[in-house]
PDB file of C-alpha atoms and ligand atoms in Angstrom:
ATOM      1  CA  MET A 212       0.000   0.000   0.000  1.00 40.00           C
ATOM      2  CA  SER A 213       1.402   3.402  -0.853  1.00 48.00           C
ATOM      3  CA  SER A 214       0.731   6.552   1.155  1.00 70.00           C
ATOM      4  CA  LYS A 215       1.707  10.148   0.466  1.00 79.00           C
ATOM      5  CA  THR A 216       4.944  11.213   2.133  1.00 83.00           C
ATOM      6  CA  SER A 217       4.372  13.580   5.026  1.00 86.00           C
ATOM      7  CA  LYS A 218       5.866  17.048   5.366  1.00 94.00           C
ATOM      8  CA  PHE A 219       7.439  15.733   8.590  1.00 97.00           C
ATOM      9  CA  GLN A 220       9.958  13.607   6.628  1.00 97.00           C
ATOM     10  CA  PRO A 221      12.816  16.167   7.044  1.00 97.00           C
ATOM     11  CA  VAL A 222      12.211  16.260  10.836  1.00 98.00           C
ATOM     12  CA  LEU A 223      12.575  12.472  11.047  1.00 98.00           C
ATOM     13  CA  ASP A 224      15.716  12.543   8.856  1.00 98.00           C
ATOM     14  CA  GLU A 225      17.211  15.179  11.140  1.00 98.00           C
ATOM     15  CA  ILE A 226      16.410  13.135  14.270  1.00 98.00           C
ATOM     16  CA  VAL A 227      18.129  10.075  12.797  1.00 98.00           C
ATOM     17  CA  ALA A 228      21.181  12.172  11.846  1.00 98.00           C
ATOM     18  CA  THR A 229      21.335  13.652  15.366  1.00 98.00           C
ATOM     19  CA  LEU A 230      20.983  10.351  17.207  1.00 98.00           C
ATOM     20  CA  ARG A 231      22.995   8.036  14.941  1.00 96.00           C
ATOM     21  CA  PRO A 232      26.338   8.986  16.584  1.00 96.00           C
ATOM     22  CA  GLN A 233      24.897   7.896  19.945  1.00 96.00           C
ATOM     23  CA  LEU A 234      23.969   4.377  18.785  1.00 96.00           C
ATOM     24  CA  GLY A 235      25.592   1.681  20.921  1.00 92.00           C
ATOM     25  CA  GLN A 236      26.603   4.190  23.607  1.00 94.00           C
ATOM     26  CA  GLY A 237      24.638   3.488  26.731  1.00 95.00           C
ATOM     27  CA  GLY A 238      21.543   1.571  27.667  1.00 97.00           C
ATOM     28  CA  LYS A 239      21.119  -2.189  27.704  1.00 97.00           C
ATOM     29  CA  VAL A 240      19.217  -4.541  25.440  1.00 97.00           C
ATOM     30  CA  ALA A 241      16.642  -6.707  27.292  1.00 97.00           C
ATOM     31  CA  SER A 242      18.356 -10.004  28.076  1.00 95.00           C
ATOM     32  CA  TYR A 243      15.739 -12.198  29.790  1.00 93.00           C
ATOM     33  CA  ILE A 244      15.282 -14.294  26.635  1.00 95.00           C
ATOM     34  CA  PRO A 245      17.885 -15.194  23.984  1.00 93.00           C
ATOM     35  CA  ALA A 246      15.883 -13.817  21.049  1.00 92.00           C
ATOM     36  CA  LEU A 247      15.930 -10.337  22.608  1.00 95.00           C
ATOM     37  CA  ALA A 248      19.450 -10.579  24.058  1.00 95.00           C
ATOM     38  CA  ARG A 249      20.993 -11.095  20.596  1.00 95.00           C
ATOM     39  CA  VAL A 250      19.328  -8.051  18.975  1.00 96.00           C
ATOM     40  CA  ASP A 251      21.933  -5.549  17.731  1.00 97.00           C
ATOM     41  CA  ALA A 252      21.677  -2.478  19.979  1.00 97.00           C
ATOM     42  CA  ARG A 253      22.952  -0.177  17.218  1.00 97.00           C
ATOM     43  CA  GLN A 254      19.621   0.176  15.471  1.00 98.00           C
ATOM     44  CA  PHE A 255      17.251   3.096  15.432  1.00 98.00           C
ATOM     45  CA  GLY A 256      14.065   3.696  13.482  1.00 98.00           C
ATOM     46  CA  ILE A 257      11.296   6.276  13.528  1.00 98.00           C
ATOM     47  CA  ALA A 258       8.034   6.455  11.583  1.00 98.00           C
ATOM     48  CA  LEU A 259       4.822   8.438  11.725  1.00 98.00           C
ATOM     49  CA  ARG A 260       1.390   8.492  10.172  1.00 97.00           C
ATOM     50  CA  THR A 261      -0.735  11.620  10.130  1.00 97.00           C
ATOM     51  CA  CYS A 262      -4.507  11.814  10.548  1.00 95.00           C
ATOM     52  CA  GLU A 263      -4.719  12.439   6.814  1.00 94.00           C
ATOM     53  CA  GLY A 264      -2.902   9.163   6.108  1.00 94.00           C
ATOM     54  CA  GLU A 265       0.473  10.624   5.127  1.00 96.00           C
ATOM     55  CA  GLU A 266       3.477   8.596   6.248  1.00 97.00           C
ATOM     56  CA  ALA A 267       7.152   9.259   6.891  1.00 97.00           C
ATOM     57  CA  GLY A 268       9.965   7.059   8.152  1.00 98.00           C
ATOM     58  CA  ALA A 269      13.726   7.228   8.711  1.00 98.00           C
ATOM     59  CA  GLY A 270      16.541   4.968   9.888  1.00 98.00           C
ATOM     60  CA  ASP A 271      15.602   1.327  10.532  1.00 98.00           C
ATOM     61  CA  PHE A 272      11.886   2.038  10.327  1.00 98.00           C
ATOM     62  CA  GLU A 273      11.157  -1.008   8.176  1.00 98.00           C
ATOM     63  CA  THR A 274      12.953  -3.506  10.462  1.00 98.00           C
ATOM     64  CA  PRO A 275      10.558  -5.779  12.393  1.00 98.00           C
ATOM     65  CA  PHE A 276      11.149  -6.084  16.141  1.00 98.00           C
ATOM     66  CA  SER A 277       9.427  -7.699  19.125  1.00 98.00           C
ATOM     67  CA  ILE A 278       6.749  -5.239  20.198  1.00 98.00           C
ATOM     68  CA  GLN A 279       6.414  -6.730  23.718  1.00 98.00           C
ATOM     69  CA  SER A 280       4.409  -4.444  26.011  1.00 98.00           C
ATOM     70  CA  VAL A 281       3.366  -2.140  23.178  1.00 98.00           C
ATOM     71  CA  SER A 282       0.926  -4.982  22.440  1.00 98.00           C
ATOM     72  CA  LYS A 283      -0.944  -4.137  25.662  1.00 98.00           C
ATOM     73  CA  LEU A 284      -2.267  -1.060  23.914  1.00 98.00           C
ATOM     74  CA  PHE A 285      -3.924  -3.133  21.215  1.00 98.00           C
ATOM     75  CA  THR A 286      -5.327  -5.869  23.450  1.00 98.00           C
ATOM     76  CA  LEU A 287      -6.801  -3.125  25.645  1.00 98.00           C
ATOM     77  CA  THR A 288      -8.362  -1.628  22.515  1.00 98.00           C
ATOM     78  CA  LEU A 289      -9.846  -4.983  21.556  1.00 97.00           C
ATOM     79  CA  ALA A 290     -11.247  -5.530  25.058  1.00 97.00           C
ATOM     80  CA  MET A 291     -12.755  -2.023  25.192  1.00 96.00           C
ATOM     81  CA  GLN A 292     -14.265  -2.589  21.757  1.00 95.00           C
ATOM     82  CA  ARG A 293     -15.873  -5.830  22.887  1.00 93.00           C
ATOM     83  CA  MET A 294     -16.817  -5.087  26.509  1.00 94.00           C
ATOM     84  CA  GLY A 295     -17.082  -1.341  26.943  1.00 92.00           C
ATOM     85  CA  ASP A 296     -17.161  -0.181  30.561  1.00 92.00           C
ATOM     86  CA  ALA A 297     -17.657  -3.699  31.967  1.00 95.00           C
ATOM     87  CA  LEU A 298     -13.892  -4.153  31.515  1.00 96.00           C
ATOM     88  CA  TRP A 299     -13.225  -1.844  34.462  1.00 96.00           C
ATOM     89  CA  GLU A 300     -14.911  -4.175  36.948  1.00 94.00           C
ATOM     90  CA  ARG A 301     -11.724  -6.272  36.855  1.00 93.00           C
ATOM     91  CA  ILE A 302      -9.004  -3.708  36.116  1.00 96.00           C
ATOM     92  CA  GLY A 303      -8.109  -0.318  37.616  1.00 96.00           C
ATOM     93  CA  ARG A 304      -6.946   2.886  35.966  1.00 95.00           C
ATOM     94  CA  GLU A 305      -4.334   4.263  38.313  1.00 93.00           C
ATOM     95  CA  PRO A 306      -0.576   4.410  37.803  1.00 92.00           C
ATOM     96  CA  SER A 307       0.951   1.626  39.846  1.00 84.00           C
ATOM     97  CA  GLY A 308       4.099   3.296  41.206  1.00 78.00           C
ATOM     98  CA  ASN A 309       5.442  -0.276  41.461  1.00 75.00           C
ATOM     99  CA  PRO A 310       7.482  -2.365  39.001  1.00 72.00           C
ATOM    100  CA  PHE A 311       5.451  -3.546  35.984  1.00 72.00           C
ATOM    101  CA  ASN A 312       5.595  -7.157  37.174  1.00 78.00           C
ATOM    102  CA  SER A 313       5.033  -6.581  40.906  1.00 80.00           C
ATOM    103  CA  LEU A 314       3.103  -9.108  43.004  1.00 86.00           C
ATOM    104  CA  VAL A 315       2.911  -7.078  46.203  1.00 88.00           C
ATOM    105  CA  GLN A 316       0.320  -4.532  45.121  1.00 88.00           C
ATOM    106  CA  LEU A 317      -1.853  -7.282  43.694  1.00 91.00           C
ATOM    107  CA  GLU A 318      -2.073  -8.921  47.095  1.00 89.00           C
ATOM    108  CA  ASN A 319      -2.982  -5.665  48.836  1.00 89.00           C
ATOM    109  CA  GLU A 320      -5.691  -5.007  46.252  1.00 89.00           C
ATOM    110  CA  GLN A 321      -7.257  -8.495  46.222  1.00 92.00           C
ATOM    111  CA  GLY A 322      -6.115  -9.483  42.769  1.00 94.00           C
ATOM    112  CA  LYS A 323      -7.429  -6.412  40.920  1.00 95.00           C
ATOM    113  CA  PRO A 324      -4.554  -4.990  38.848  1.00 96.00           C
ATOM    114  CA  ARG A 325      -3.944  -1.244  39.064  1.00 94.00           C
ATOM    115  CA  ASN A 326      -4.087  -0.658  35.302  1.00 96.00           C
ATOM    116  CA  PRO A 327      -4.145  -2.565  31.995  1.00 97.00           C
ATOM    117  CA  PHE A 328      -0.500  -1.796  31.169  1.00 96.00           C
ATOM    118  CA  ILE A 329       1.223  -3.522  34.086  1.00 94.00           C
ATOM    119  CA  ASN A 330       1.679  -7.236  33.441  1.00 95.00           C
ATOM    120  CA  ALA A 331      -1.104  -8.332  35.793  1.00 96.00           C
ATOM    121  CA  GLY A 332      -3.490  -5.906  34.083  1.00 97.00           C
ATOM    122  CA  ALA A 333      -2.556  -7.108  30.609  1.00 98.00           C
ATOM    123  CA  ILE A 334      -2.977 -10.731  31.706  1.00 98.00           C
ATOM    124  CA  ALA A 335      -6.442  -9.834  33.072  1.00 98.00           C
ATOM    125  CA  VAL A 336      -7.242  -8.197  29.702  1.00 98.00           C
ATOM    126  CA  ALA A 337      -6.073 -11.374  27.929  1.00 98.00           C
ATOM    127  CA  ASP A 338      -8.457 -13.375  30.145  1.00 98.00           C
ATOM    128  CA  ARG A 339     -11.355 -11.151  29.060  1.00 98.00           C
ATOM    129  CA  LEU A 340     -10.378 -11.622  25.415  1.00 98.00           C
ATOM    130  CA  VAL A 341     -10.260 -15.403  25.862  1.00 98.00           C
ATOM    131  CA  SER A 342     -13.786 -15.337  27.353  1.00 98.00           C
ATOM    132  CA  GLN A 343     -15.112 -13.133  24.546  1.00 96.00           C
ATOM    133  CA  ALA A 344     -13.551 -15.319  21.856  1.00 97.00           C
ATOM    134  CA  ARG A 345     -14.784 -18.539  23.454  1.00 96.00           C
ATOM    135  CA  ALA A 346     -18.341 -17.214  23.555  1.00 96.00           C
ATOM    136  CA  SER A 347     -18.287 -17.055  19.757  1.00 94.00           C
ATOM    137  CA  GLY A 348     -16.293 -20.261  19.241  1.00 96.00           C
ATOM    138  CA  GLY A 349     -13.130 -18.356  18.264  1.00 96.00           C
ATOM    139  CA  SER A 350      -9.665 -17.748  19.688  1.00 98.00           C
ATOM    140  CA  ALA A 351      -8.200 -14.619  21.281  1.00 98.00           C
ATOM    141  CA  LYS A 352      -4.903 -15.089  19.429  1.00 98.00           C
ATOM    142  CA  THR A 353      -6.726 -15.127  16.091  1.00 98.00           C
ATOM    143  CA  ASP A 354      -8.657 -11.997  17.114  1.00 98.00           C
ATOM    144  CA  ILE A 355      -5.428 -10.202  18.005  1.00 98.00           C
ATOM    145  CA  LEU A 356      -3.791 -11.081  14.672  1.00 98.00           C
ATOM    146  CA  ALA A 357      -6.936 -10.050  12.813  1.00 97.00           C
ATOM    147  CA  LEU A 358      -6.995  -6.663  14.553  1.00 97.00           C
ATOM    148  CA  MET A 359      -3.298  -5.971  13.941  1.00 98.00           C
ATOM    149  CA  SER A 360      -3.437  -7.077  10.299  1.00 97.00           C
ATOM    150  CA  SER A 361      -6.545  -4.989   9.664  1.00 97.00           C
ATOM    151  CA  LEU A 362      -5.007  -1.887  11.275  1.00 97.00           C
ATOM    152  CA  CYS A 363      -1.806  -2.252   9.229  1.00 96.00           C
ATOM    153  CA  GLY A 364      -3.457  -3.325   6.002  1.00 95.00           C
ATOM    154  CA  GLU A 365      -0.982  -6.220   5.756  1.00 96.00           C
ATOM    155  CA  PRO A 366      -0.469  -9.562   7.525  1.00 98.00           C
ATOM    156  CA  ILE A 367       1.081  -9.482  11.006  1.00 98.00           C
ATOM    157  CA  ALA A 368       2.380 -12.606  12.797  1.00 98.00           C
ATOM    158  CA  PHE A 369       3.639 -13.833  16.153  1.00 98.00           C
ATOM    159  CA  ASP A 370       7.318 -14.741  16.487  1.00 98.00           C
ATOM    160  CA  ASP A 371       7.094 -18.357  17.662  1.00 97.00           C
ATOM    161  CA  GLU A 372      10.601 -18.457  19.115  1.00 97.00           C
ATOM    162  CA  VAL A 373       9.932 -15.380  21.270  1.00 97.00           C
ATOM    163  CA  ALA A 374       6.539 -16.719  22.368  1.00 98.00           C
ATOM    164  CA  ARG A 375       8.126 -20.046  23.393  1.00 97.00           C
ATOM    165  CA  SER A 376      10.912 -18.313  25.318  1.00 96.00           C
ATOM    166  CA  GLU A 377       8.410 -16.044  27.070  1.00 96.00           C
ATOM    167  CA  ALA A 378       6.562 -19.162  28.204  1.00 96.00           C
ATOM    168  CA  ASP A 379       9.770 -20.972  29.243  1.00 95.00           C
ATOM    169  CA  THR A 380      10.990 -18.072  31.392  1.00 95.00           C
ATOM    170  CA  GLY A 381       7.758 -16.349  32.399  1.00 94.00           C
ATOM    171  CA  PHE A 382       7.702 -17.581  35.992  1.00 95.00           C
ATOM    172  CA  ARG A 383       6.607 -14.242  37.406  1.00 94.00           C
ATOM    173  CA  ASN A 384       3.819 -13.869  34.857  1.00 96.00           C
ATOM    174  CA  ILE A 385       2.726 -17.425  35.646  1.00 97.00           C
ATOM    175  CA  ALA A 386       2.706 -16.444  39.330  1.00 96.00           C
ATOM    176  CA  LEU A 387       0.690 -13.274  38.620  1.00 96.00           C
ATOM    177  CA  ALA A 388      -1.920 -15.205  36.638  1.00 97.00           C
ATOM    178  CA  ASN A 389      -2.275 -17.898  39.299  1.00 97.00           C
ATOM    179  CA  PHE A 390      -2.410 -15.274  42.029  1.00 96.00           C
ATOM    180  CA  MET A 391      -5.277 -13.442  40.292  1.00 97.00           C
ATOM    181  CA  LYS A 392      -6.979 -16.767  39.704  1.00 97.00           C
ATOM    182  CA  SER A 393      -6.779 -17.464  43.446  1.00 97.00           C
ATOM    183  CA  PHE A 394      -8.741 -14.240  44.017  1.00 96.00           C
ATOM    184  CA  GLY A 395     -11.347 -15.331  41.459  1.00 96.00           C
ATOM    185  CA  LYS A 396     -10.246 -12.599  39.051  1.00 96.00           C
ATOM    186  CA  ILE A 397      -9.311 -14.865  36.118  1.00 97.00           C
ATOM    187  CA  ASP A 398     -12.150 -16.854  34.541  1.00 98.00           C
ATOM    188  CA  ASN A 399     -10.302 -19.108  32.100  1.00 98.00           C
ATOM    189  CA  ASP A 400      -7.581 -21.688  32.532  1.00 98.00           C
ATOM    190  CA  VAL A 401      -4.296 -19.973  33.278  1.00 98.00           C
ATOM    191  CA  GLU A 402      -2.430 -21.807  30.453  1.00 98.00           C
ATOM    192  CA  THR A 403      -4.726 -20.431  27.742  1.00 98.00           C
ATOM    193  CA  VAL A 404      -4.664 -16.919  29.167  1.00 98.00           C
ATOM    194  CA  LEU A 405      -0.859 -16.907  29.398  1.00 98.00           C
ATOM    195  CA  ASP A 406      -0.484 -18.422  25.930  1.00 98.00           C
ATOM    196  CA  THR A 407      -2.469 -15.427  24.648  1.00 98.00           C
ATOM    197  CA  TYR A 408      -0.375 -12.976  26.673  1.00 98.00           C
ATOM    198  CA  PHE A 409       2.988 -14.511  25.686  1.00 98.00           C
ATOM    199  CA  ASN A 410       2.025 -14.498  22.021  1.00 98.00           C
ATOM    200  CA  GLN A 411       0.805 -10.903  22.028  1.00 98.00           C
ATOM    201  CA  CYS A 412       4.195  -9.896  23.499  1.00 98.00           C
ATOM    202  CA  ALA A 413       5.830 -11.834  20.638  1.00 98.00           C
ATOM    203  CA  LEU A 414       4.163  -9.865  17.824  1.00 98.00           C
ATOM    204  CA  ARG A 415       6.791  -8.749  15.321  1.00 98.00           C
ATOM    205  CA  MET A 416       6.255  -5.390  13.682  1.00 98.00           C
ATOM    206  CA  SER A 417       8.235  -2.487  12.251  1.00 98.00           C
ATOM    207  CA  CYS A 418       7.981   1.192  13.210  1.00 98.00           C
ATOM    208  CA  ARG A 419       6.083   1.831   9.991  1.00 98.00           C
ATOM    209  CA  GLN A 420       3.540  -0.869  10.813  1.00 98.00           C
ATOM    210  CA  LEU A 421       3.115   0.240  14.422  1.00 98.00           C
ATOM    211  CA  ALA A 422       2.711   3.923  13.535  1.00 98.00           C
ATOM    212  CA  ARG A 423       0.009   2.887  11.113  1.00 97.00           C
ATOM    213  CA  ALA A 424      -1.668   0.404  13.466  1.00 98.00           C
ATOM    214  CA  ALA A 425      -1.926   2.971  16.263  1.00 98.00           C
ATOM    215  CA  ALA A 426      -3.141   5.731  13.945  1.00 97.00           C
ATOM    216  CA  PHE A 427      -6.744   5.352  15.116  1.00 97.00           C
ATOM    217  CA  LEU A 428      -5.576   6.962  18.369  1.00 98.00           C
ATOM    218  CA  CYS A 429      -4.963  10.319  16.667  1.00 97.00           C
ATOM    219  CA  ARG A 430      -8.231  10.085  14.687  1.00 95.00           C
ATOM    220  CA  ASP A 431     -10.805   9.809  17.478  1.00 95.00           C
ATOM    221  CA  GLY A 432     -10.897   6.047  16.863  1.00 96.00           C
ATOM    222  CA  ALA A 433     -11.427   6.061  13.087  1.00 96.00           C
ATOM    223  CA  HIS A 434      -9.745   3.116  11.346  1.00 95.00           C
ATOM    224  CA  PRO A 435      -6.248   4.144  10.174  1.00 93.00           C
ATOM    225  CA  ILE A 436      -6.735   3.107   6.581  1.00 90.00           C
ATOM    226  CA  ASP A 437     -10.278   3.759   5.480  1.00 83.00           C
ATOM    227  CA  GLY A 438     -11.935   5.186   8.583  1.00 79.00           C
ATOM    228  CA  GLU A 439     -14.624   2.468   8.576  1.00 84.00           C
ATOM    229  CA  PRO A 440     -15.630   0.712  10.685  1.00 86.00           C
ATOM    230  CA  GLU A 441     -14.314   2.784  13.585  1.00 94.00           C
ATOM    231  CA  VAL A 442     -11.823   0.955  15.826  1.00 96.00           C
ATOM    232  CA  THR A 443     -13.049   2.610  19.022  1.00 95.00           C
ATOM    233  CA  GLY A 444     -15.479   5.440  19.725  1.00 95.00           C
ATOM    234  CA  GLU A 445     -14.251   8.969  20.462  1.00 95.00           C
ATOM    235  CA  ARG A 446     -14.732   8.579  24.227  1.00 96.00           C
ATOM    236  CA  GLN A 447     -12.944   5.223  24.399  1.00 96.00           C
ATOM    237  CA  THR A 448     -10.080   6.600  22.312  1.00 97.00           C
ATOM    238  CA  ARG A 449      -9.643   9.536  24.694  1.00 97.00           C
ATOM    239  CA  ARG A 450      -9.484   7.065  27.556  1.00 97.00           C
ATOM    240  CA  ILE A 451      -6.837   4.893  25.908  1.00 98.00           C
ATOM    241  CA  ASN A 452      -4.711   7.997  25.321  1.00 98.00           C
ATOM    242  CA  ALA A 453      -5.193   9.043  28.963  1.00 97.00           C
ATOM    243  CA  LEU A 454      -4.047   5.623  30.177  1.00 97.00           C
ATOM    244  CA  MET A 455      -1.008   5.776  27.910  1.00 98.00           C
ATOM    245  CA  LEU A 456      -0.065   9.158  29.352  1.00 97.00           C
ATOM    246  CA  THR A 457      -0.483   8.096  32.979  1.00 96.00           C
ATOM    247  CA  CYS A 458       0.581   4.430  32.844  1.00 96.00           C
ATOM    248  CA  GLY A 459       2.232   3.704  29.481  1.00 97.00           C
ATOM    249  CA  THR A 460       5.945   3.971  30.236  1.00 96.00           C
ATOM    250  CA  TYR A 461       6.542   1.863  33.353  1.00 91.00           C
ATOM    251  CA  ASP A 462       7.684   4.021  36.272  1.00 90.00           C
ATOM    252  CA  ALA A 463       8.733   6.894  34.030  1.00 94.00           C
ATOM    253  CA  ALA A 464       5.246   8.177  33.153  1.00 94.00           C
ATOM    254  CA  GLY A 465       5.621  11.384  35.189  1.00 94.00           C
ATOM    255  CA  ASP A 466       8.963  12.152  33.621  1.00 95.00           C
ATOM    256  CA  VAL A 467       7.694  11.360  30.129  1.00 97.00           C
ATOM    257  CA  ALA A 468       4.699  13.685  30.611  1.00 96.00           C
ATOM    258  CA  PHE A 469       7.118  16.355  31.835  1.00 96.00           C
ATOM    259  CA  SER A 470       9.721  16.100  29.089  1.00 96.00           C
ATOM    260  CA  ILE A 471       7.679  14.833  26.108  1.00 97.00           C
ATOM    261  CA  GLY A 472       4.035  15.505  26.946  1.00 97.00           C
ATOM    262  CA  LEU A 473       2.516  12.822  24.713  1.00 98.00           C
ATOM    263  CA  PRO A 474       0.577   9.635  25.478  1.00 98.00           C
ATOM    264  CA  CYS A 475       3.135   6.833  24.960  1.00 98.00           C
ATOM    265  CA  LYS A 476       3.269   3.050  25.280  1.00 98.00           C
ATOM    266  CA  SER A 477       6.664   1.386  25.414  1.00 98.00           C
ATOM    267  CA  GLY A 478       7.948  -2.188  25.464  1.00 98.00           C
ATOM    268  CA  VAL A 479      11.177  -3.939  26.436  1.00 98.00           C
ATOM    269  CA  GLY A 480      11.862  -4.713  22.772  1.00 98.00           C
ATOM    270  CA  GLY A 481      12.762  -0.996  22.539  1.00 98.00           C
ATOM    271  CA  GLY A 482       9.650   0.216  20.736  1.00 98.00           C
ATOM    272  CA  ILE A 483       7.544   3.213  21.802  1.00 98.00           C
ATOM    273  CA  VAL A 484       4.261   4.364  20.252  1.00 98.00           C
ATOM    274  CA  ALA A 485       3.339   8.013  20.867  1.00 98.00           C
ATOM    275  CA  VAL A 486       0.186   9.924  19.935  1.00 98.00           C
ATOM    276  CA  VAL A 487      -0.381  13.572  19.073  1.00 98.00           C
ATOM    277  CA  PRO A 488      -4.204  13.637  19.211  1.00 97.00           C
ATOM    278  CA  ASP A 489      -5.831  15.030  16.052  1.00 96.00           C
ATOM    279  CA  ARG A 490      -2.459  15.222  14.309  1.00 97.00           C
ATOM    280  CA  LEU A 491      -0.380  12.053  14.067  1.00 98.00           C
ATOM    281  CA  THR A 492       0.917   8.832  15.594  1.00 98.00           C
ATOM    282  CA  LEU A 493       4.627   8.076  15.916  1.00 98.00           C
ATOM    283  CA  CYS A 494       6.637   4.931  16.525  1.00 98.00           C
ATOM    284  CA  VAL A 495      10.297   4.955  17.539  1.00 98.00           C
ATOM    285  CA  TRP A 496      12.487   1.921  18.073  1.00 98.00           C
ATOM    286  CA  SER A 497      15.965   1.388  19.419  1.00 98.00           C
ATOM    287  CA  PRO A 498      16.661  -1.775  21.439  1.00 98.00           C
ATOM    288  CA  ALA A 499      18.943  -0.397  24.185  1.00 98.00           C
ATOM    289  CA  LEU A 500      16.865   0.445  27.267  1.00 98.00           C
ATOM    290  CA  ASP A 501      17.423   2.993  30.030  1.00 97.00           C
ATOM    291  CA  ALA A 502      17.151   2.158  33.740  1.00 96.00           C
ATOM    292  CA  THR A 503      13.340   2.500  33.633  1.00 95.00           C
ATOM    293  CA  GLY A 504      13.024  -0.124  30.848  1.00 96.00           C
ATOM    294  CA  ASN A 505      12.179   2.417  28.144  1.00 97.00           C
ATOM    295  CA  SER A 506      14.193   2.776  24.942  1.00 98.00           C
ATOM    296  CA  LEU A 507      17.006   5.234  25.648  1.00 98.00           C
ATOM    297  CA  LEU A 508      17.266   6.695  22.154  1.00 98.00           C
ATOM    298  CA  GLY A 509      13.540   6.282  21.588  1.00 98.00           C
ATOM    299  CA  MET A 510      12.796   8.697  24.417  1.00 98.00           C
ATOM    300  CA  LYS A 511      15.476  11.096  23.172  1.00 98.00           C
ATOM    301  CA  ALA A 512      13.923  10.945  19.704  1.00 98.00           C
ATOM    302  CA  LEU A 513      10.469  11.800  21.027  1.00 98.00           C
ATOM    303  CA  GLU A 514      11.889  14.710  22.984  1.00 98.00           C
ATOM    304  CA  LEU A 515      13.626  15.993  19.847  1.00 98.00           C
ATOM    305  CA  PHE A 516      10.420  15.583  17.851  1.00 98.00           C
ATOM    306  CA  VAL A 517       8.296  17.656  20.231  1.00 98.00           C
ATOM    307  CA  THR A 518      11.032  20.283  20.524  1.00 97.00           C
ATOM    308  CA  ARG A 519      11.357  20.604  16.727  1.00 97.00           C
ATOM    309  CA  THR A 520       7.623  20.580  15.987  1.00 97.00           C
ATOM    310  CA  GLY A 521       6.107  22.095  19.137  1.00 96.00           C
ATOM    311  CA  LEU A 522       3.527  19.270  19.094  1.00 96.00           C
ATOM    312  CA  SER A 523       2.432  18.122  22.545  1.00 92.00           C
ATOM    313  CA  VAL A 524      -0.847  17.713  24.381  1.00 93.00           C
ATOM    314  CA  PHE A 525       0.152  20.495  26.774  1.00 90.00           C
TER     315      PHE A 525
HETATM  316  N1  LIG B 640       7.075 -10.176  27.832  1.00 53.97           N
HETATM  317  C1  LIG B 640       7.455  -9.253  28.854  1.00 53.97           C
HETATM  318  C2  LIG B 640       6.870  -9.691  30.180  1.00 53.97           C
HETATM  319  O1  LIG B 640       5.735 -10.058  30.228  1.00 53.97           O
HETATM  320  C3  LIG B 640       6.930  -7.909  28.488  1.00 53.97           C
HETATM  321  C4  LIG B 640       7.777  -6.942  29.086  1.00 53.97           C
HETATM  322  C5  LIG B 640       7.527  -5.538  28.612  1.00 53.97           C
HETATM  323  O2  LIG B 640       7.666  -5.197  27.432  1.00 53.97           O
HETATM  324  O3  LIG B 640       7.230  -4.746  29.500  1.00 53.97           O
HETATM  325  O4  LIG B 640       7.522  -9.687  31.166  1.00 53.97           O
END
């Protein structure tokens, strides 16, 4: 599919030129599974898609990477689409102030996760998706692939090696799921719910694909490609953006709001999706992470972008 090139292309080229000398200098690639540990840290890509459907990309913006927690944004979207406000009976909407995979808070709050972007919250969302899919004789994994492929206008797949490794090493996620189950907060068998969660983390996409897939978030929920049918309503879309701003970047959300001022969702694969409501959606990727688990150069790139363009929600 071809799209018109955006007037922002020179800004992205300039960001790549500014950050390229810093590649490989600082930050650490996620190392909890081999498939992530062997990713070359010296990669950087940036892409955007405007509300009008214009696209721009620079650096390694066509290279697929493991989207990891960025997937939580899309499974939340799917659950809100299917369940509306009933979703919030099981999941909160407050920043957690605790590590993304913490068990402690979950115990204090009787198995109700603080928000859909910490691991417990995303696992609870996956449980809802499994229930919804089962009710119609389908599968949550198929629904997730269908949503992503529709949003991108091209086929999207899980990386089986990453999904297997997530399952082999996901002891804390297994604990979180069982813990919620013990509080009666997970309806389906834990294996199926975690298989959904591990696979969504293992989606492989490029910056170009992610900027396009998330473009409904800058269009009041209208489908990125043809506008129809809408992905989410205007109110739901505002809420997703609000959750990204307050909870989307691990424990750095306050700092990100301060220095970038855009709703963002990041993942340990080094990807970050950011939204400028009513204007455009961006995706940056660089695998080396800072101490908060966010892409080091990705955050720098977003800061440069808002400085150059003056675009921010504030
Ligand atoms: N698969 C990772 C986990 O569940 C996701 C980590 C992330 O991107 O935050 O631990």
